[in-house]
mmCIF file of C-alpha atoms in Angstrom:
data_model
loop_
_atom_site.group_PDB
_atom_site.id
_atom_site.type_symbol
_atom_site.label_atom_id
_atom_site.label_comp_id
_atom_site.label_asym_id
_atom_site.label_seq_id
_atom_site.Cartn_x
_atom_site.Cartn_y
_atom_site.Cartn_z
ATOM 1 C CA MET A 179 134.196 -142.142 123.271
ATOM 2 C CA THR A 180 130.674 -143.432 123.378
ATOM 3 C CA ASN A 181 128.253 -144.242 120.600
ATOM 4 C CA LYS A 182 125.528 -142.273 122.365
ATOM 5 C CA LYS A 183 123.867 -139.709 120.116
ATOM 6 C CA LEU A 184 124.683 -136.092 120.759
ATOM 7 C CA ASN A 185 121.993 -133.688 121.947
ATOM 8 C CA ILE A 186 121.807 -130.550 119.829
ATOM 9 C CA GLY A 187 119.588 -127.649 120.867
ATOM 10 C CA ILE A 188 118.059 -125.408 118.209
ATOM 11 C CA ILE A 189 117.859 -122.177 120.190
ATOM 12 C CA LEU A 190 115.244 -119.636 119.170
ATOM 13 C CA GLY A 191 116.913 -116.263 119.669
ATOM 14 C CA SER A 192 113.866 -114.016 119.851
ATOM 15 C CA THR A 193 111.042 -113.597 122.326
ATOM 16 C CA ARG A 194 109.227 -110.780 120.523
ATOM 17 C CA GLN A 195 105.528 -110.846 119.700
ATOM 18 C CA GLY A 196 105.017 -111.885 116.070
ATOM 19 C CA ARG A 197 108.479 -113.410 115.768
ATOM 20 C CA VAL A 198 109.236 -115.798 112.916
ATOM 21 C CA SER A 199 112.038 -117.710 114.633
ATOM 22 C CA PRO A 200 109.733 -120.661 115.485
ATOM 23 C CA GLN A 201 109.110 -121.195 111.757
ATOM 24 C CA VAL A 202 112.824 -121.134 110.980
ATOM 25 C CA GLY A 203 113.645 -123.375 113.949
ATOM 26 C CA GLU A 204 111.060 -125.986 112.927
ATOM 27 C CA TRP A 205 112.417 -125.941 109.378
ATOM 28 C CA VAL A 206 115.973 -126.561 110.613
ATOM 29 C CA LYS A 207 114.721 -129.287 112.973
ATOM 30 C CA GLY A 208 112.860 -131.002 110.124
ATOM 31 C CA ILE A 209 116.038 -131.104 108.034
ATOM 32 C CA ALA A 210 118.111 -132.236 111.021
ATOM 33 C CA GLU A 211 115.831 -135.062 112.078
ATOM 34 C CA LYS A 212 116.035 -136.665 108.628
ATOM 35 C CA ARG A 213 119.765 -137.097 109.176
ATOM 36 C CA GLY A 214 119.511 -139.389 112.214
ATOM 37 C CA ASP A 215 122.978 -138.383 113.449
ATOM 38 C CA ALA A 216 121.951 -136.631 116.690
ATOM 39 C CA ASN A 217 118.978 -135.799 118.873
ATOM 40 C CA TYR A 218 117.655 -132.376 117.929
ATOM 41 C CA GLU A 219 115.238 -130.257 119.941
ATOM 42 C CA ILE A 220 113.828 -126.756 119.797
ATOM 43 C CA VAL A 221 114.846 -124.703 122.828
ATOM 44 C CA ASP A 222 112.786 -121.540 123.115
ATOM 45 C CA ILE A 223 114.330 -119.006 125.479
ATOM 46 C CA ALA A 224 110.875 -117.433 125.881
ATOM 47 C CA ASP A 225 109.781 -120.553 127.791
ATOM 48 C CA PHE A 226 112.247 -119.797 130.598
ATOM 49 C CA GLN A 227 111.008 -116.269 131.407
ATOM 50 C CA LEU A 228 114.504 -115.076 132.153
ATOM 51 C CA PRO A 229 114.908 -111.795 134.054
ATOM 52 C CA PHE A 230 117.526 -109.358 132.849
ATOM 53 C CA LEU A 231 120.947 -110.225 134.214
ATOM 54 C CA GLY A 232 121.677 -108.351 137.419
ATOM 55 C CA THR A 233 118.132 -107.117 138.041
ATOM 56 C CA THR A 234 117.167 -109.835 140.527
ATOM 57 C CA ASP A 235 118.783 -112.057 143.120
ATOM 58 C CA GLY A 236 119.239 -114.746 140.448
ATOM 59 C CA LYS A 237 117.146 -117.352 142.245
ATOM 60 C CA GLU A 238 114.249 -117.487 139.766
ATOM 61 C CA PRO A 239 113.468 -121.060 138.684
ATOM 62 C CA GLY A 240 113.806 -120.101 135.023
ATOM 63 C CA ILE A 241 117.483 -119.273 135.474
ATOM 64 C CA ALA A 242 118.318 -122.674 136.988
ATOM 65 C CA ALA A 243 116.203 -124.490 134.385
ATOM 66 C CA TRP A 244 117.878 -122.566 131.553
ATOM 67 C CA SER A 245 121.389 -123.313 132.856
ATOM 68 C CA GLU A 246 120.511 -126.992 133.255
ATOM 69 C CA LYS A 247 119.078 -127.170 129.717
ATOM 70 C CA VAL A 248 122.207 -125.588 128.220
ATOM 71 C CA PHE A 249 124.486 -127.793 130.335
ATOM 72 C CA ASN A 250 122.750 -130.971 129.078
ATOM 73 C CA LEU A 251 123.207 -130.089 125.414
ATOM 74 C CA ASP A 252 126.301 -131.081 123.441
ATOM 75 C CA GLY A 253 125.945 -128.394 120.795
ATOM 76 C CA PHE A 254 123.710 -125.679 119.465
ATOM 77 C CA VAL A 255 122.159 -124.174 116.383
ATOM 78 C CA PHE A 256 121.275 -120.563 117.060
ATOM 79 C CA ILE A 257 118.362 -119.113 115.104
ATOM 80 C CA VAL A 258 119.414 -115.479 114.977
ATOM 81 C CA GLN A 259 117.446 -112.463 113.858
ATOM 82 C CA GLU A 260 119.166 -109.198 113.126
ATOM 83 C CA TYR A 261 117.892 -106.183 115.053
ATOM 84 C CA ASN A 262 119.822 -102.914 114.768
ATOM 85 C CA HIS A 263 122.862 -104.723 113.290
ATOM 86 C CA SER A 264 123.129 -107.214 116.160
ATOM 87 C CA ILE A 265 121.452 -110.079 118.018
ATOM 88 C CA THR A 266 118.356 -109.562 120.144
ATOM 89 C CA GLY A 267 118.670 -108.387 123.721
ATOM 90 C CA ALA A 268 116.814 -111.533 124.794
ATOM 91 C CA LEU A 269 119.449 -113.801 123.223
ATOM 92 C CA LYS A 270 122.336 -111.784 124.670
ATOM 93 C CA ASN A 271 120.713 -111.966 128.096
ATOM 94 C CA ALA A 272 120.153 -115.728 127.762
ATOM 95 C CA LEU A 273 123.797 -116.243 126.787
ATOM 96 C CA ASP A 274 124.988 -114.186 129.752
ATOM 97 C CA ILE A 275 122.607 -115.478 132.420
ATOM 98 C CA ALA A 276 123.317 -119.217 132.054
ATOM 99 C CA ASN A 277 126.179 -120.635 134.088
ATOM 100 C CA ARG A 278 129.232 -119.885 131.986
ATOM 101 C CA GLU A 279 130.454 -123.481 132.282
ATOM 102 C CA ALA A 280 127.222 -124.742 130.684
ATOM 103 C CA TRP A 281 128.404 -123.308 127.338
ATOM 104 C CA ASN A 282 132.074 -124.315 127.485
ATOM 105 C CA ASN A 283 133.634 -126.730 124.986
ATOM 106 C CA LYS A 284 130.603 -127.122 122.774
ATOM 107 C CA ALA A 285 130.013 -126.293 119.128
ATOM 108 C CA ALA A 286 127.435 -124.040 117.529
ATOM 109 C CA GLY A 287 126.045 -123.291 114.129
ATOM 110 C CA ILE A 288 124.219 -120.122 113.228
ATOM 111 C CA VAL A 289 121.196 -119.717 110.978
ATOM 112 C CA SER A 290 120.447 -116.029 110.610
ATOM 113 C CA TYR A 291 117.899 -113.868 108.882
ATOM 114 C CA GLY A 292 117.249 -110.217 108.232
ATOM 115 C CA GLY A 293 117.478 -107.589 105.524
ATOM 116 C CA THR A 294 121.082 -108.621 104.829
ATOM 117 C CA GLY A 295 120.582 -112.250 105.824
ATOM 118 C CA GLY A 296 121.340 -111.459 109.445
ATOM 119 C CA ALA A 297 125.065 -111.448 108.708
ATOM 120 C CA ARG A 298 125.911 -108.634 111.134
ATOM 121 C CA ALA A 299 124.044 -110.329 113.983
ATOM 122 C CA ALA A 300 125.852 -113.587 113.255
ATOM 123 C CA GLU A 301 129.216 -111.819 113.392
ATOM 124 C CA HIS A 302 128.364 -110.356 116.799
ATOM 125 C CA LEU A 303 127.272 -113.774 118.021
ATOM 126 C CA ARG A 304 130.584 -115.305 116.900
ATOM 127 C CA GLY A 305 132.490 -112.956 119.209
ATOM 128 C CA ILE A 306 130.235 -113.834 122.130
ATOM 129 C CA CYS A 307 130.648 -117.548 121.391
ATOM 130 C CA GLY A 308 134.415 -117.163 121.584
ATOM 131 C CA GLU A 309 134.147 -115.655 125.068
ATOM 132 C CA LEU A 310 131.931 -118.559 126.201
ATOM 133 C CA LEU A 311 134.333 -121.179 124.754
ATOM 134 C CA ILE A 312 131.796 -122.206 122.119
ATOM 135 C CA ALA A 313 133.385 -123.268 118.839
ATOM 136 C CA ASP A 314 131.242 -121.702 116.132
ATOM 137 C CA VAL A 315 131.357 -123.513 112.804
ATOM 138 C CA LYS A 316 132.138 -121.930 109.462
ATOM 139 C CA THR A 317 129.061 -122.718 107.369
ATOM 140 C CA HIS A 318 126.367 -120.172 108.044
ATOM 141 C CA PRO A 319 122.994 -120.288 106.267
ATOM 142 C CA THR A 320 121.685 -116.742 105.747
ATOM 143 C CA LEU A 321 118.027 -116.103 105.018
ATOM 144 C CA SER A 322 116.668 -112.923 103.485
ATOM 145 C CA LEU A 323 113.502 -111.281 104.750
ATOM 146 C CA PHE A 324 112.937 -110.194 101.145
ATOM 147 C CA THR A 325 113.249 -113.532 99.344
ATOM 148 C CA ASP A 326 112.748 -116.264 101.970
ATOM 149 C CA PHE A 327 109.679 -114.783 103.669
ATOM 150 C CA GLU A 328 106.338 -113.906 102.168
ATOM 151 C CA ASN A 329 105.198 -110.478 103.422
ATOM 152 C CA PHE A 330 108.087 -110.659 105.929
ATOM 153 C CA THR A 331 106.064 -113.071 108.096
ATOM 154 C CA THR A 332 105.548 -116.422 106.378
ATOM 155 C CA PHE A 333 108.730 -118.444 105.999
ATOM 156 C CA LYS A 334 109.165 -119.900 102.515
ATOM 157 C CA PRO A 335 112.866 -120.731 102.183
ATOM 158 C CA ALA A 336 114.528 -121.227 98.840
ATOM 159 C CA GLU A 337 115.594 -124.816 98.261
ATOM 160 C CA LEU A 338 119.205 -123.742 97.795
ATOM 161 C CA HIS A 339 119.504 -123.300 101.583
ATOM 162 C CA LEU A 340 119.223 -127.063 102.205
ATOM 163 C CA THR A 341 122.832 -127.636 101.193
ATOM 164 C CA ASN A 342 124.157 -125.025 103.628
ATOM 165 C CA VAL A 343 121.962 -126.218 106.490
ATOM 166 C CA ASN A 344 123.215 -129.784 106.030
ATOM 167 C CA LEU A 345 126.853 -128.643 105.791
ATOM 168 C CA MET A 346 126.416 -126.583 108.967
ATOM 169 C CA LEU A 347 124.852 -129.560 110.768
ATOM 170 C CA ASP A 348 127.725 -131.800 109.610
ATOM 171 C CA GLN A 349 130.134 -129.349 111.211
ATOM 172 C CA VAL A 350 128.118 -128.883 114.413
ATOM 173 C CA VAL A 351 127.816 -132.635 114.968
ATOM 174 C CA GLY A 352 131.477 -133.255 114.098
ATOM 175 C CA TRP A 353 132.802 -130.516 116.373
ATOM 176 C CA SER A 354 130.372 -131.323 119.187
ATOM 177 C CA GLY A 355 131.576 -134.919 119.130
ATOM 178 C CA ALA A 356 135.231 -133.913 119.012
ATOM 179 C CA LEU A 357 134.795 -131.527 121.944
ATOM 180 C CA GLN A 358 133.326 -134.306 124.113
ATOM 181 C CA THR A 359 136.874 -135.157 125.161
ATOM 182 C CA LEU A 360 137.300 -131.697 126.686
ATOM 183 C CA ARG A 361 133.837 -131.726 128.267
ATOM 184 C CA ASN A 362 134.489 -135.134 129.808
ATOM 185 C CA ALA A 363 137.860 -133.974 131.163
ATOM 186 C CA ASP A 364 136.096 -131.143 132.988
ATOM 187 C CA LYS A 365 133.804 -133.538 134.879
#
């Protein structure tokens, strides 16, 4: 094992106009950076302009850049919004379009939001993570559109969420480090 800090990507799971995921992602990143236990960065899937899987020849530069970004991360925190009881189509597409091996043997935490805290979307994401060999951690901060957002658009989280975010990050960093052995064996 090395003493090199892990690289954890905070993946914004929405590309919609007027989305609030950047606010939530920056909040999580602010908490994470105070810890000093890993390198944290916001990864916005909108920046990669990914086509829908199977609709092109797959040679767009965004696809290669996205796969490379995912491959170079040791773990993830998914910022997940609930739409129609599930994750966004953009996040599902991003999960599917990256090289499958880029996801394997890494850990992920989930921070979700919605009318019911995004719980149903998070449960769908857990099943997808299992198929991609991503170990999703137990602690799952859930944010309510009714109590953690002003007018459903301005993020104002309750202080009680800090404990869960830190517990989730403890688990993501711990599992990401433990899974390095498997990732290194694959190289």
